mmCIF file of C-alpha atoms in Angstrom:
data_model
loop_
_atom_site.group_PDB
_atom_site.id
_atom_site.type_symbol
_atom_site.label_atom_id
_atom_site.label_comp_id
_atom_site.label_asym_id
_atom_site.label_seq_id
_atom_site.Cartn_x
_atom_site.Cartn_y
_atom_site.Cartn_z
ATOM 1 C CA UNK A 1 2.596 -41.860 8.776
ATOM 2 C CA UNK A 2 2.858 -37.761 8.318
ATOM 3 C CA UNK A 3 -0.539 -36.597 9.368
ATOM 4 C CA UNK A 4 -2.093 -35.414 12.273
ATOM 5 C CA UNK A 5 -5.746 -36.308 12.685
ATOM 6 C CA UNK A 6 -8.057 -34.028 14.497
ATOM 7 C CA UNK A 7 -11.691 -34.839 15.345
ATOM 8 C CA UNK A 8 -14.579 -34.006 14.755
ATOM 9 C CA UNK A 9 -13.981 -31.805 11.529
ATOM 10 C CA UNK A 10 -17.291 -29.748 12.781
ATOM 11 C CA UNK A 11 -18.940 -28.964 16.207
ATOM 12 C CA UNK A 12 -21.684 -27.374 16.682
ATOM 13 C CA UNK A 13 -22.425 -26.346 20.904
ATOM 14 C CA UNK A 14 -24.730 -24.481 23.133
ATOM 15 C CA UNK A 15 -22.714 -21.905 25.773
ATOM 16 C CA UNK A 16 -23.716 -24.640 28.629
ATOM 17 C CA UNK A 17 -22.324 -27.509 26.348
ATOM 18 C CA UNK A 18 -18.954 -29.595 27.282
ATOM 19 C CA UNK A 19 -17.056 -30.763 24.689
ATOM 20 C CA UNK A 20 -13.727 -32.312 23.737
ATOM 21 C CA UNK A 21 -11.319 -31.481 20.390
ATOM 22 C CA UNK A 22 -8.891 -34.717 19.666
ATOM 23 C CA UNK A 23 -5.734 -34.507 18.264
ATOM 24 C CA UNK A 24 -3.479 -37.584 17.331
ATOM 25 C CA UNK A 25 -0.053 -38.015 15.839
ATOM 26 C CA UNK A 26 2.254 -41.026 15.107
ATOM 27 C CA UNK A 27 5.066 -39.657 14.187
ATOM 28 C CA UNK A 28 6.733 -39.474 17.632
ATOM 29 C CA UNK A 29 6.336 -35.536 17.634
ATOM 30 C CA UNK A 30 7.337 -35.271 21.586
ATOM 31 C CA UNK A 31 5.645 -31.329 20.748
ATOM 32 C CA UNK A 32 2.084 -30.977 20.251
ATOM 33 C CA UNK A 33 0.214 -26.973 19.867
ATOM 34 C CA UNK A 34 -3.414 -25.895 19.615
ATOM 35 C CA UNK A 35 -3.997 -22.910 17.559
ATOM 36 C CA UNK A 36 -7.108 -20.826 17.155
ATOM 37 C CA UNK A 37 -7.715 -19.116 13.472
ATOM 38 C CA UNK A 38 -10.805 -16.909 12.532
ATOM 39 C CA UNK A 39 -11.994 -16.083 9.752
ATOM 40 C CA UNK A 40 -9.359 -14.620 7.439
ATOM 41 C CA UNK A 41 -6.628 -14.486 9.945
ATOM 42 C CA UNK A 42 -3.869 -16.178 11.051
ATOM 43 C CA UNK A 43 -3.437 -18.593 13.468
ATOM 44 C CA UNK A 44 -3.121 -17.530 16.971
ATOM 45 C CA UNK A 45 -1.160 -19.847 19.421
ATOM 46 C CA UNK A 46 -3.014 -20.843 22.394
ATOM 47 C CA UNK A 47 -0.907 -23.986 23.790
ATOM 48 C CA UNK A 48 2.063 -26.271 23.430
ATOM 49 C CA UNK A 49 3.095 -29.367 25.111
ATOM 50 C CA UNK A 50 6.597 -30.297 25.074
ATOM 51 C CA UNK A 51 7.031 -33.862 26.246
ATOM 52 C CA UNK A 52 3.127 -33.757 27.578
ATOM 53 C CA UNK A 53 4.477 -31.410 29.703
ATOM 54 C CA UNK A 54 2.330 -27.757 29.280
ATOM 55 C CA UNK A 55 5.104 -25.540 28.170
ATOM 56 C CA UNK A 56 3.375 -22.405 26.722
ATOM 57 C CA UNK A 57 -0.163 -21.070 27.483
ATOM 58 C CA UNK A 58 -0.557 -17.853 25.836
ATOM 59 C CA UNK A 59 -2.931 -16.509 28.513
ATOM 60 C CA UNK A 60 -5.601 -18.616 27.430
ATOM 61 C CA UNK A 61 -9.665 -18.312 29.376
ATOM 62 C CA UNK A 62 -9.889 -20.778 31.523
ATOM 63 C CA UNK A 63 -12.848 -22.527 29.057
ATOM 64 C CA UNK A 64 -10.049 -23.869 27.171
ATOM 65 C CA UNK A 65 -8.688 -26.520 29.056
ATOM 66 C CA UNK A 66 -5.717 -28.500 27.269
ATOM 67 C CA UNK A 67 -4.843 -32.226 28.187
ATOM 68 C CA UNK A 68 -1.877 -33.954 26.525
ATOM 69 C CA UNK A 69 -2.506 -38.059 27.826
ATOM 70 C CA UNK A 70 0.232 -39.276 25.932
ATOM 71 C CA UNK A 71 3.043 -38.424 23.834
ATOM 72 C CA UNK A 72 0.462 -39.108 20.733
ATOM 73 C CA UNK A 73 -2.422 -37.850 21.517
ATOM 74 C CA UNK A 74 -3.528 -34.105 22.415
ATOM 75 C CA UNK A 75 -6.973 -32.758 23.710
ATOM 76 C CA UNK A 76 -8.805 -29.586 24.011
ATOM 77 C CA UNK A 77 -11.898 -29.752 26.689
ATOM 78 C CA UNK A 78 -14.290 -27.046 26.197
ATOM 79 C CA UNK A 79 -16.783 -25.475 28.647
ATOM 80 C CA UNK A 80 -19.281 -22.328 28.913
ATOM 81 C CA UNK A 81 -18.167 -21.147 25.356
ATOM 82 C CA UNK A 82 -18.891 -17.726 24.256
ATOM 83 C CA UNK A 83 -19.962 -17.452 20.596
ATOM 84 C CA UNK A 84 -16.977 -15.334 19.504
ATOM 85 C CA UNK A 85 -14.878 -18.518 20.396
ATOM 86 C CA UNK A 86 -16.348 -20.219 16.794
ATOM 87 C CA UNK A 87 -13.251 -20.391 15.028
ATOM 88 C CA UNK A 88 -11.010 -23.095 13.339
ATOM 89 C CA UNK A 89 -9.104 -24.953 15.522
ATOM 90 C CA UNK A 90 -5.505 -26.583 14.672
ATOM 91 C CA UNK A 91 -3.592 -28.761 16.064
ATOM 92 C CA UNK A 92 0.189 -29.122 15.322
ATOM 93 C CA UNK A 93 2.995 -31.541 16.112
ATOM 94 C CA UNK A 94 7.122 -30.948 15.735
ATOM 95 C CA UNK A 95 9.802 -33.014 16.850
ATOM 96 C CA UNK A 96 11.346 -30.882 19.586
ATOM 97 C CA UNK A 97 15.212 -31.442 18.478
ATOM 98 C CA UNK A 98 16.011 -27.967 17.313
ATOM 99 C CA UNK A 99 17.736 -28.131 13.869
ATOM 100 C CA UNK A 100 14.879 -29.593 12.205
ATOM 101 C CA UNK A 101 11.942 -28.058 13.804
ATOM 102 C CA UNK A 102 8.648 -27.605 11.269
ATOM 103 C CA UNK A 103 4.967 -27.770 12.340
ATOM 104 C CA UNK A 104 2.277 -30.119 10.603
ATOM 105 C CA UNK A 105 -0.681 -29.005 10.843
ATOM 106 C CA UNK A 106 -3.725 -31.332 11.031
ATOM 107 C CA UNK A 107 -6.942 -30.293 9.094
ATOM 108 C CA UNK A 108 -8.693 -28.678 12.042
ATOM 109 C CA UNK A 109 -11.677 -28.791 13.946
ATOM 110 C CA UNK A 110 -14.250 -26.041 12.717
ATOM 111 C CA UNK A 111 -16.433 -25.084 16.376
ATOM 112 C CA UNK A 112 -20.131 -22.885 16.216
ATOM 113 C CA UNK A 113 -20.711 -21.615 19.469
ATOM 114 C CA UNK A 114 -24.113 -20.939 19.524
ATOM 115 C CA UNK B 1 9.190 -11.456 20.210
ATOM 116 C CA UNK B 2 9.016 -11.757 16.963
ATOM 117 C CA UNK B 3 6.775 -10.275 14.713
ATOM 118 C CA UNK B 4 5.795 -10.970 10.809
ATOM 119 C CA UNK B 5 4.428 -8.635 8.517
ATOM 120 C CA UNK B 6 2.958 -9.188 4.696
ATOM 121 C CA UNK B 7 2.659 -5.883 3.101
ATOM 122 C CA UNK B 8 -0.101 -7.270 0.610
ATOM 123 C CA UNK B 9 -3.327 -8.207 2.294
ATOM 124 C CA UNK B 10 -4.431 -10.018 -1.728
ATOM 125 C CA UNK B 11 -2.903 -10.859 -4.749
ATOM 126 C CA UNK B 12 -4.312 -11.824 -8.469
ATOM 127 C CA UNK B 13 -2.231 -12.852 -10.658
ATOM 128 C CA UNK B 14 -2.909 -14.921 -14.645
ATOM 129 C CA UNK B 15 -2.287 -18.645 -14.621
ATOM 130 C CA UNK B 16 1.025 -19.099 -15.780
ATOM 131 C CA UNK B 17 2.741 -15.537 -14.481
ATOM 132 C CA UNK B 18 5.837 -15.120 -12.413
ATOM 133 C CA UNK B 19 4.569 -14.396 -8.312
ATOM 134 C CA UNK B 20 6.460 -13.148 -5.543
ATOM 135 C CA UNK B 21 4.683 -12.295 -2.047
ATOM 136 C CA UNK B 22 6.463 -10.222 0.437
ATOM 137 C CA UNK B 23 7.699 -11.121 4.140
ATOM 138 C CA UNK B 24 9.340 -9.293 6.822
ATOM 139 C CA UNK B 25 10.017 -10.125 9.871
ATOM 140 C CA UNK B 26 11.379 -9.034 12.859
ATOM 141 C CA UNK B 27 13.782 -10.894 15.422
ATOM 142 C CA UNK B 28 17.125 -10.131 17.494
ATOM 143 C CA UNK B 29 19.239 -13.219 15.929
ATOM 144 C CA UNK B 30 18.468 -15.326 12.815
ATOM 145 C CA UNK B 31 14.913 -16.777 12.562
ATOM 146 C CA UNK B 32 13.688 -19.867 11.587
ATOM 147 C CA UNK B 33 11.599 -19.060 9.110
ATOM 148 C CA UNK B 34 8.676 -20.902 7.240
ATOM 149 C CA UNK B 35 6.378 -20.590 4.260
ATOM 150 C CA UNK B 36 3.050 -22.365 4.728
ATOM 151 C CA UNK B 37 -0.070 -22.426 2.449
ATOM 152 C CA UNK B 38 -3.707 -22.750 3.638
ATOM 153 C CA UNK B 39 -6.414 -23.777 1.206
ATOM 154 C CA UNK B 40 -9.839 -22.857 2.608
ATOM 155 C CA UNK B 41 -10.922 -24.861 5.563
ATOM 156 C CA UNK B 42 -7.997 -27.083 5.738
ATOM 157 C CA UNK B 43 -5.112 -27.005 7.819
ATOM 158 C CA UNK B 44 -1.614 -25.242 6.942
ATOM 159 C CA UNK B 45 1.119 -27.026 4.861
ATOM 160 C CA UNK B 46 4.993 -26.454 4.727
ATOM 161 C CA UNK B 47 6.247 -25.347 1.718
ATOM 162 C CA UNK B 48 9.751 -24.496 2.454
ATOM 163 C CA UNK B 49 11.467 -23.334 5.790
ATOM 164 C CA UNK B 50 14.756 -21.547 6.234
ATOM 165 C CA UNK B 51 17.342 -22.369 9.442
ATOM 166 C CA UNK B 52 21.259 -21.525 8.350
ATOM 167 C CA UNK B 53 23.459 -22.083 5.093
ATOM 168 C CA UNK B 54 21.899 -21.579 1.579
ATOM 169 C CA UNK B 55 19.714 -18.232 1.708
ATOM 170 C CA UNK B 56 17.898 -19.534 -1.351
ATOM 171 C CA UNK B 57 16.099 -22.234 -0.305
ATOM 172 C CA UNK B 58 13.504 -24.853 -2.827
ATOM 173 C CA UNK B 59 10.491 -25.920 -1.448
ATOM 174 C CA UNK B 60 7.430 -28.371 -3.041
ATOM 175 C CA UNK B 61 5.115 -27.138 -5.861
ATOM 176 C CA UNK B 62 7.790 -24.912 -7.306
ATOM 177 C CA UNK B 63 8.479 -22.257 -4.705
ATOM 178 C CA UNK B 64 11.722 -21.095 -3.671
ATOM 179 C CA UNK B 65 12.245 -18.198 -1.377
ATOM 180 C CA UNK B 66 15.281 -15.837 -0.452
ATOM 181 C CA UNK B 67 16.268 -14.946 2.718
ATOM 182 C CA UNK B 68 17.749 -11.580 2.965
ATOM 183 C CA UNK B 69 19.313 -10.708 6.140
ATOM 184 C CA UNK B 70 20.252 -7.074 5.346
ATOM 185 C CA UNK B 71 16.039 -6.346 4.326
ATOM 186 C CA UNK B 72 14.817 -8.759 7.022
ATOM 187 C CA UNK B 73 12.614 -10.291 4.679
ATOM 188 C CA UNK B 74 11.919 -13.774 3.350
ATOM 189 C CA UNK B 75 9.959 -13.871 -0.229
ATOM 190 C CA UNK B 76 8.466 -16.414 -1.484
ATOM 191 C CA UNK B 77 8.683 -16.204 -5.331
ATOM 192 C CA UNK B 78 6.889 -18.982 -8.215
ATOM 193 C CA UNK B 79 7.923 -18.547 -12.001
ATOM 194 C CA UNK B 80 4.755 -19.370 -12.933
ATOM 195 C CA UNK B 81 1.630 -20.158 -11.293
ATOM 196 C CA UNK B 82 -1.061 -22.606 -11.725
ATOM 197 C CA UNK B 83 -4.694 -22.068 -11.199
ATOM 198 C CA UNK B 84 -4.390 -24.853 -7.947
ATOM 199 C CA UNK B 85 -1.940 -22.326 -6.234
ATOM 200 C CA UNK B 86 -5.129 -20.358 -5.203
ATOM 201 C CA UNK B 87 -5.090 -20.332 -1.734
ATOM 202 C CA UNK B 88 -4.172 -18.051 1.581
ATOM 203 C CA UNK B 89 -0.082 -17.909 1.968
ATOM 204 C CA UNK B 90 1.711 -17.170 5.497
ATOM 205 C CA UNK B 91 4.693 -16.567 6.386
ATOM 206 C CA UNK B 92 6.026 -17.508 10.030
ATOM 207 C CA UNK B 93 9.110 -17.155 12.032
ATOM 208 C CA UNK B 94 10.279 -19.739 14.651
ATOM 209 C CA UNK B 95 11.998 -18.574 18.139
ATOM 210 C CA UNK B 96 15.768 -20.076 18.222
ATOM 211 C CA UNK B 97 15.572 -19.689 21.558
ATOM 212 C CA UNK B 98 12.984 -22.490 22.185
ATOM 213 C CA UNK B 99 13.505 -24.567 19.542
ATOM 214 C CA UNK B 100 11.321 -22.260 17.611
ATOM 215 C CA UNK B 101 8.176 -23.407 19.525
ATOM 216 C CA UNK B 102 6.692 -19.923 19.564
ATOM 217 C CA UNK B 103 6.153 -19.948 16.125
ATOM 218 C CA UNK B 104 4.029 -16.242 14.529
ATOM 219 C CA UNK B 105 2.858 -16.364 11.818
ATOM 220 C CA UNK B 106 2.271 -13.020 9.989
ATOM 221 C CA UNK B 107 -1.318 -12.101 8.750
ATOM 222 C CA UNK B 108 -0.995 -13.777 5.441
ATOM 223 C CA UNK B 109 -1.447 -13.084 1.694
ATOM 224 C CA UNK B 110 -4.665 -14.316 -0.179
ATOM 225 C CA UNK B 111 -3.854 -15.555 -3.502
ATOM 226 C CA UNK B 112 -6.319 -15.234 -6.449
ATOM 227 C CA UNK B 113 -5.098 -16.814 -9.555
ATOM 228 C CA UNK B 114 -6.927 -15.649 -13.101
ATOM 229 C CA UNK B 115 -7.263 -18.011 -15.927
#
């Protein structure tokens, strides 16, 4: 198993909504990231986990709230959006052993903040 | 930090030209460095990556790029394209220092491809 599976593909949320992103990966990735990407950009790192520990948080609001359970399995909790947070969301995993290091990428999460 | 740059902002090329897109990057020591392409809506895949040895490294689909130490730059180059290489191409560079964790990726290069 390669992938990493994010859910939903689509949210839709009021500025008052909570909501969660999901990230999973089998692969026994013991790094997990979130990235944001608008329209026509790149993505912009916003976390990474390093053996579920929180190793990197590139000055992210505090509406973004990261949770890494388990080594397989990374979340995103959302709260009191603003609507220029609508982006694509993207989770990666990489194995953390430094000769081999590449980033998969799951499909992403694409948010409306309405 | 590091920082990536991709001179051209979009790119059309005819089905079954030669391509090369432009990288350069910016780092104390040598990069990792990565090639990823993004179709629209989906997420990013690898198509090569560059740590030590070989500077001309083969990736899937056909690419190949050249890292070039003395230019700082990484291109990614295709002898000839098909009309399914269509998509948004970045290039990234990985931080040594952290097991290259704080991946950037530069602004990318949109690839139109003409029949």
């Amino acid at each position: 198993d390669t992938e990493v599976t994010q859910t939903p593909k689509h949210l839709v949320m009021g500025m008052t909504n909570k909501k969660s992103l999901k990230c999973e990966q089998h692969m026994g990735h013991r790094a997990m990231y979130w990235y944001k990407q608008k329209a026509k950009k790149p993505p912009e790192l916003m976390f990474v986990y390093s053996y579920e520990k929180l190793s990197i948080n590139e000055s992210v609001p505090s509406r973004f709230s990261p949770e890494c359970p388990n080594s397989s399995l990374l979340n995103l909790h959302l709260h009191a959006l603003q609507p220029e947070d609508s982006a694509l969301y993207l989770c990666a995993s990489s194995q953390f052993r430094g000769t081999n290091e590449k980033l998969f990428f799951g499909s992403g999460t694409q948010l409306s903040v309405l | 930090a590091q920082s990536v740059t991709q001179p051209d902002i979009h790119i059309t090329v005819s089905e079954g030209a030669s391509l090369e897109l432009r990288c350069n990057y910016s780092y104390g020591a040598t990069p990792y460095l990565f090639w990823y392409v993004q179709s629209p809506g989906q997420g990013l895949q690898l198509l090569l990556k560059y740590f030590s040895g070989d500077t001309l490294v083969q990736g899937i689909k056909g690419f190949e790029a050249e890292f070039k130490r003395s230019q700082s730059s990484f291109n990614l180059r295709k002898p000839s394209v098909h009309w399914s290489d269509a998509a948004e191409y970045f290039c990234a560079v990985g931080d040594r220092n952290n097991y290259g964790q704080n991946f950037v990726f530069g602004p990318g290069t949109r690839l139109s491809v003409l029949p």
